[in-house]
CSV table of N, CA and C in Angstrom, one decimal:
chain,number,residue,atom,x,y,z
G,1,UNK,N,-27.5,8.2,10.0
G,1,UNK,CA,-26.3,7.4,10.1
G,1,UNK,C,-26.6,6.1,9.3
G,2,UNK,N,-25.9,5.3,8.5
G,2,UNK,CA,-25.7,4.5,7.6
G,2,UNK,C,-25.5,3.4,8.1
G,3,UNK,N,-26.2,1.8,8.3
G,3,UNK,CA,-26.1,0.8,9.4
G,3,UNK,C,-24.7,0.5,8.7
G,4,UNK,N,-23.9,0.8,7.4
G,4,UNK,CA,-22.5,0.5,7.5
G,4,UNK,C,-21.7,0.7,8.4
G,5,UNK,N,-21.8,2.5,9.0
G,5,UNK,CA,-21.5,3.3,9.6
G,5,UNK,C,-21.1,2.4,11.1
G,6,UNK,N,-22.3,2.1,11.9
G,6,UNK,CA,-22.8,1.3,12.8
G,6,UNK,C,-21.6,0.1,13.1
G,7,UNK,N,-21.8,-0.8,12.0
G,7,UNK,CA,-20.5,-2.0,11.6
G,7,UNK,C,-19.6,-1.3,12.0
G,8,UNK,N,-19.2,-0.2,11.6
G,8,UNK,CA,-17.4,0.4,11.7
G,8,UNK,C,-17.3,0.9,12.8
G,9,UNK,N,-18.3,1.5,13.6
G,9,UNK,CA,-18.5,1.9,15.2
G,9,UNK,C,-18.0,0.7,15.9
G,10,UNK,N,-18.6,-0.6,15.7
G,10,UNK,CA,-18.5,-1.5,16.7
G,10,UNK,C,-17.4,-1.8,16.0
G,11,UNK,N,-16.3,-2.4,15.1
G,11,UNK,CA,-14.9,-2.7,14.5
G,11,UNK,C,-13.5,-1.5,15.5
G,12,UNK,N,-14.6,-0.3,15.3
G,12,UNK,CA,-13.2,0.8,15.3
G,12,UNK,C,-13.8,1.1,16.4
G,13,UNK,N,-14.1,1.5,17.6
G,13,UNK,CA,-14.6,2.6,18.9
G,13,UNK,C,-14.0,4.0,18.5
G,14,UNK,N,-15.4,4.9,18.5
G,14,UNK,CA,-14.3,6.2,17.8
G,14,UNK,C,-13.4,6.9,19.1
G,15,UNK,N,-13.0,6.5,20.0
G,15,UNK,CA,-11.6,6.8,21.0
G,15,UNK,C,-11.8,8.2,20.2
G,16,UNK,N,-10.3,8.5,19.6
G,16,UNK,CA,-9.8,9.7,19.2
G,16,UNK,C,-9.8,10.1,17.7
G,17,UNK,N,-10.7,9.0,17.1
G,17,UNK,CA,-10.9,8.8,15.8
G,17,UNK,C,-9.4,8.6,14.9
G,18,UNK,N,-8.7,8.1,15.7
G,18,UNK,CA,-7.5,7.8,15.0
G,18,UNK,C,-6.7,6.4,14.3
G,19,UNK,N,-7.2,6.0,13.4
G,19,UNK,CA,-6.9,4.9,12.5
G,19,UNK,C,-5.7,4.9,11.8
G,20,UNK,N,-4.6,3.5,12.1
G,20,UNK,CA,-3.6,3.4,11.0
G,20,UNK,C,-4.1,3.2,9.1
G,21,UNK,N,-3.1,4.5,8.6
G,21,UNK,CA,-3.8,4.1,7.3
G,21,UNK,C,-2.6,3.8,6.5
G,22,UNK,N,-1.6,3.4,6.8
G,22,UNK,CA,0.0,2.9,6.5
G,22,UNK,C,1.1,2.1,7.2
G,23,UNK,N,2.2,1.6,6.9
G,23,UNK,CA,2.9,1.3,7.5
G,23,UNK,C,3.8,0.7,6.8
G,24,UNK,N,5.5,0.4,7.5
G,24,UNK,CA,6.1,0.1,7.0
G,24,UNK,C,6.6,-1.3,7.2
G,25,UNK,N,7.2,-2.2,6.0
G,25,UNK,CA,7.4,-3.7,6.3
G,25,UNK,C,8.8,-4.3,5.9
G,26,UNK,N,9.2,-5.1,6.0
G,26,UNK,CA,10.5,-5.7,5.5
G,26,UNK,C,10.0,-6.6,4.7
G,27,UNK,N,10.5,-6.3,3.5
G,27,UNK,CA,10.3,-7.7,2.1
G,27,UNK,C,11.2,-9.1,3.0
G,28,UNK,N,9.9,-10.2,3.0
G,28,UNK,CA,10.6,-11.3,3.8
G,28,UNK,C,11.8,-11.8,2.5
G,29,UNK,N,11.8,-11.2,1.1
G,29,UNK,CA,12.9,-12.1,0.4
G,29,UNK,C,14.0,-11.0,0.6
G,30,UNK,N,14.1,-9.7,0.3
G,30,UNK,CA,15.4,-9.2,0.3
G,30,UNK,C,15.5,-8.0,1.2
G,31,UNK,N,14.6,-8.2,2.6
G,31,UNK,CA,14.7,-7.1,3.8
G,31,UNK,C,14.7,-5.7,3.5
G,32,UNK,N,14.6,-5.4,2.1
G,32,UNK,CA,14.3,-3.9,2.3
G,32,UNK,C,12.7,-3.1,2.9
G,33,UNK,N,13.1,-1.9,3.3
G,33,UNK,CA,11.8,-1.9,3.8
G,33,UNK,C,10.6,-1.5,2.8
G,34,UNK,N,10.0,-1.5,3.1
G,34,UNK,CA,8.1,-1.2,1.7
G,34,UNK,C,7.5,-0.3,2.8
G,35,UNK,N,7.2,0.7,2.4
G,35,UNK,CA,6.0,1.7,2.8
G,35,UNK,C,4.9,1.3,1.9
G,36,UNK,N,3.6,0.6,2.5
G,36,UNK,CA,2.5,0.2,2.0
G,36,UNK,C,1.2,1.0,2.7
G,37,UNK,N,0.1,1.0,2.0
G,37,UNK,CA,-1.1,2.0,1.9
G,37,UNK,C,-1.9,1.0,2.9
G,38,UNK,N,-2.7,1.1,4.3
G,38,UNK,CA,-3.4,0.0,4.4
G,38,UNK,C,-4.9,0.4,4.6
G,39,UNK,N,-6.1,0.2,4.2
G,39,UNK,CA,-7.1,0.3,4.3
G,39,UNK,C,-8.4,-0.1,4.5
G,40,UNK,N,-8.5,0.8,6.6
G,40,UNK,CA,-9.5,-0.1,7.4
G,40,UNK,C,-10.5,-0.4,7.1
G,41,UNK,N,-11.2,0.1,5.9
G,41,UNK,CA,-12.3,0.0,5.5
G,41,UNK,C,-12.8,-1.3,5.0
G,42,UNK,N,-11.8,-1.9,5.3
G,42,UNK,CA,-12.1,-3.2,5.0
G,42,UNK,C,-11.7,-4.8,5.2
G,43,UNK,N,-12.1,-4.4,7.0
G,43,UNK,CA,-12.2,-4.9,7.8
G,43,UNK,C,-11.0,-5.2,8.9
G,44,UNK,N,-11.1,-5.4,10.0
G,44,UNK,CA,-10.1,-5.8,10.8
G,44,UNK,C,-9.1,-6.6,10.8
G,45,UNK,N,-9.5,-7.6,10.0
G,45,UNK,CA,-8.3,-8.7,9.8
G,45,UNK,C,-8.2,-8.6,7.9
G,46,UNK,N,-7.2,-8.8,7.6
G,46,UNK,CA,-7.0,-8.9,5.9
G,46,UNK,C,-5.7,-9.6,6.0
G,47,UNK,N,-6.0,-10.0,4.5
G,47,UNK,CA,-5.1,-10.9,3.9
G,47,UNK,C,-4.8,-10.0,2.5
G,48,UNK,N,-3.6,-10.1,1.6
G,48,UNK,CA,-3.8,-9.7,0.6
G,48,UNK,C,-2.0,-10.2,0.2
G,49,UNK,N,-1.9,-10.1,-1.2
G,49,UNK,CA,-0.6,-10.1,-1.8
G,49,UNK,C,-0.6,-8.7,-2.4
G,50,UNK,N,1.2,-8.2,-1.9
G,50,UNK,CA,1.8,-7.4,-2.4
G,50,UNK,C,3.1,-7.6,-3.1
G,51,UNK,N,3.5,-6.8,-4.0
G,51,UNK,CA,4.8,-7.1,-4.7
G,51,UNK,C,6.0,-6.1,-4.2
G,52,UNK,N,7.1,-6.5,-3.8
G,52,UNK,CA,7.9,-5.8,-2.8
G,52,UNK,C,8.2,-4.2,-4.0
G,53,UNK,N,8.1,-3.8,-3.6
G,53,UNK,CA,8.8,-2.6,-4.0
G,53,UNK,C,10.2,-2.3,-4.9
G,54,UNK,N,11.3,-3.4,-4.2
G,54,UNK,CA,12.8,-3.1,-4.7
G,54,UNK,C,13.0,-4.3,-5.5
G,55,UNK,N,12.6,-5.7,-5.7
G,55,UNK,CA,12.8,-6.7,-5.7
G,55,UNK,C,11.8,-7.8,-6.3
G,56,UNK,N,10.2,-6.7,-5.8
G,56,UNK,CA,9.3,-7.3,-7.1
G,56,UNK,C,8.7,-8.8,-6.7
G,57,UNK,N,9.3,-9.4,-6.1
G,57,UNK,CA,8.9,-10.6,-5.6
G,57,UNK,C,7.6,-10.4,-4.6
G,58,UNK,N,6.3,-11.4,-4.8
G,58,UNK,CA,5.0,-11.1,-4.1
G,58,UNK,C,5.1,-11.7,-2.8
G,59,UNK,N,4.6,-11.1,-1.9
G,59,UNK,CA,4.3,-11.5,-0.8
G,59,UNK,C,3.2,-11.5,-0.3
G,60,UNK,N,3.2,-12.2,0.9
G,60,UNK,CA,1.8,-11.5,1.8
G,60,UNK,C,1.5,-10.7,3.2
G,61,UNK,N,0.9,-9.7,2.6
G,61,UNK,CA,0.2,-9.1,3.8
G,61,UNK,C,-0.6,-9.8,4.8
G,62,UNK,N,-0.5,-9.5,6.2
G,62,UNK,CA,-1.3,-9.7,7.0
G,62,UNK,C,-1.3,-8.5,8.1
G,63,UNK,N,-2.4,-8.1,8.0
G,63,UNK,CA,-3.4,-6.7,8.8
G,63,UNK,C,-4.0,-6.9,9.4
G,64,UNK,N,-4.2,-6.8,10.7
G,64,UNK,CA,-5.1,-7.0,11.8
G,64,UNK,C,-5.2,-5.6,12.6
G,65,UNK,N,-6.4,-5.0,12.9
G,65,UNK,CA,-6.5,-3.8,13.7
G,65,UNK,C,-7.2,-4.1,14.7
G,66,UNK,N,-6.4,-3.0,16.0
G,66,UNK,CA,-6.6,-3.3,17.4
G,66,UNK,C,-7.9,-2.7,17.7
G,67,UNK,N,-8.5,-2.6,18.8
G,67,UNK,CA,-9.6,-1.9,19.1
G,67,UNK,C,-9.4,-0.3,18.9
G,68,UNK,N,-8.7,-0.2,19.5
G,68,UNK,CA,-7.6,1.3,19.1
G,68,UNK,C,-7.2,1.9,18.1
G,69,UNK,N,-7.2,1.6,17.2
G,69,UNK,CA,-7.2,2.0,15.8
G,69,UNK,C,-5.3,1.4,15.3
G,70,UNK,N,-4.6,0.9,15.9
G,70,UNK,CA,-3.5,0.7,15.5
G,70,UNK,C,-3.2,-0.5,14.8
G,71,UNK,N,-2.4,-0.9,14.0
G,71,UNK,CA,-2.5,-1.8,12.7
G,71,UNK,C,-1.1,-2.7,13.3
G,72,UNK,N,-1.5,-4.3,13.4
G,72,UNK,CA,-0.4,-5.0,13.3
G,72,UNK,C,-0.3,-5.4,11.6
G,73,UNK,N,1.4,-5.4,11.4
G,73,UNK,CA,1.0,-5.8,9.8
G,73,UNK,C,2.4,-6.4,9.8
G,74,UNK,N,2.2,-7.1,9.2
G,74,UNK,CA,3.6,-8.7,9.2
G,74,UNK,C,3.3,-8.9,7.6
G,75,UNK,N,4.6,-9.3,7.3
G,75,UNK,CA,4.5,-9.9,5.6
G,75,UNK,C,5.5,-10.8,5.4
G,76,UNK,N,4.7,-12.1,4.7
G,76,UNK,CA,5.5,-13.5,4.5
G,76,UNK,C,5.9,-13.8,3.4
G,77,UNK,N,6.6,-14.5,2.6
G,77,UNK,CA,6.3,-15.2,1.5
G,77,UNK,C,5.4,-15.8,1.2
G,78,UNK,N,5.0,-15.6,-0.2
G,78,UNK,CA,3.9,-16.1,-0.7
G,78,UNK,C,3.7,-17.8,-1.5
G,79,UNK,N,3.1,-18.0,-0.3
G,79,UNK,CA,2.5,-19.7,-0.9
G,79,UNK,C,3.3,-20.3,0.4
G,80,UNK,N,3.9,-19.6,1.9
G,80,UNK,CA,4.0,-20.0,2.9
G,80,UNK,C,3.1,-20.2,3.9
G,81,UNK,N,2.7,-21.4,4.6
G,81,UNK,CA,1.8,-21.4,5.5
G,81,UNK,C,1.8,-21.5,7.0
């Protein structure tokens, strides 16, 4: 086993081995929804900018995963604090 491995054991508990690896969001400028890719592999909490889907305007991602494998994910406008 890989001490990466190890890191992701203690992040993720393998429960049922079941991790969110998607989800869907509301563009905070024109409310349509975005089906976005999310990827635990890199780490529990993330930050990133996406560009909406319908409207192209960037936003930000915010990803936090539970002990459980399930993903909160909220998205703001970008350059909002």
């Amino acid at each position: 086993m890989d001490v990466n491995d190890d890191d992701l054991d203690q992040e993720f508990p393998l429960g049922d081995g079941t991790v969110e690896t998607g989800a869907t969001v509301p563009c905070p400028y024109c409310g349509e929804i975005n089906e976005i890719a999310l990827d635990p592999g890199s780490g529990s909490r993330q930050e990133y900018i996406e560009d909406c889907q319908v409207c192209c305007r960037p936003w930000r991602v915010v990803v936090s995963y539970l002990p459980d494998g399930t993903a909160e994910v909220s998205a703001e406008m970008e350059g909002q604090d």
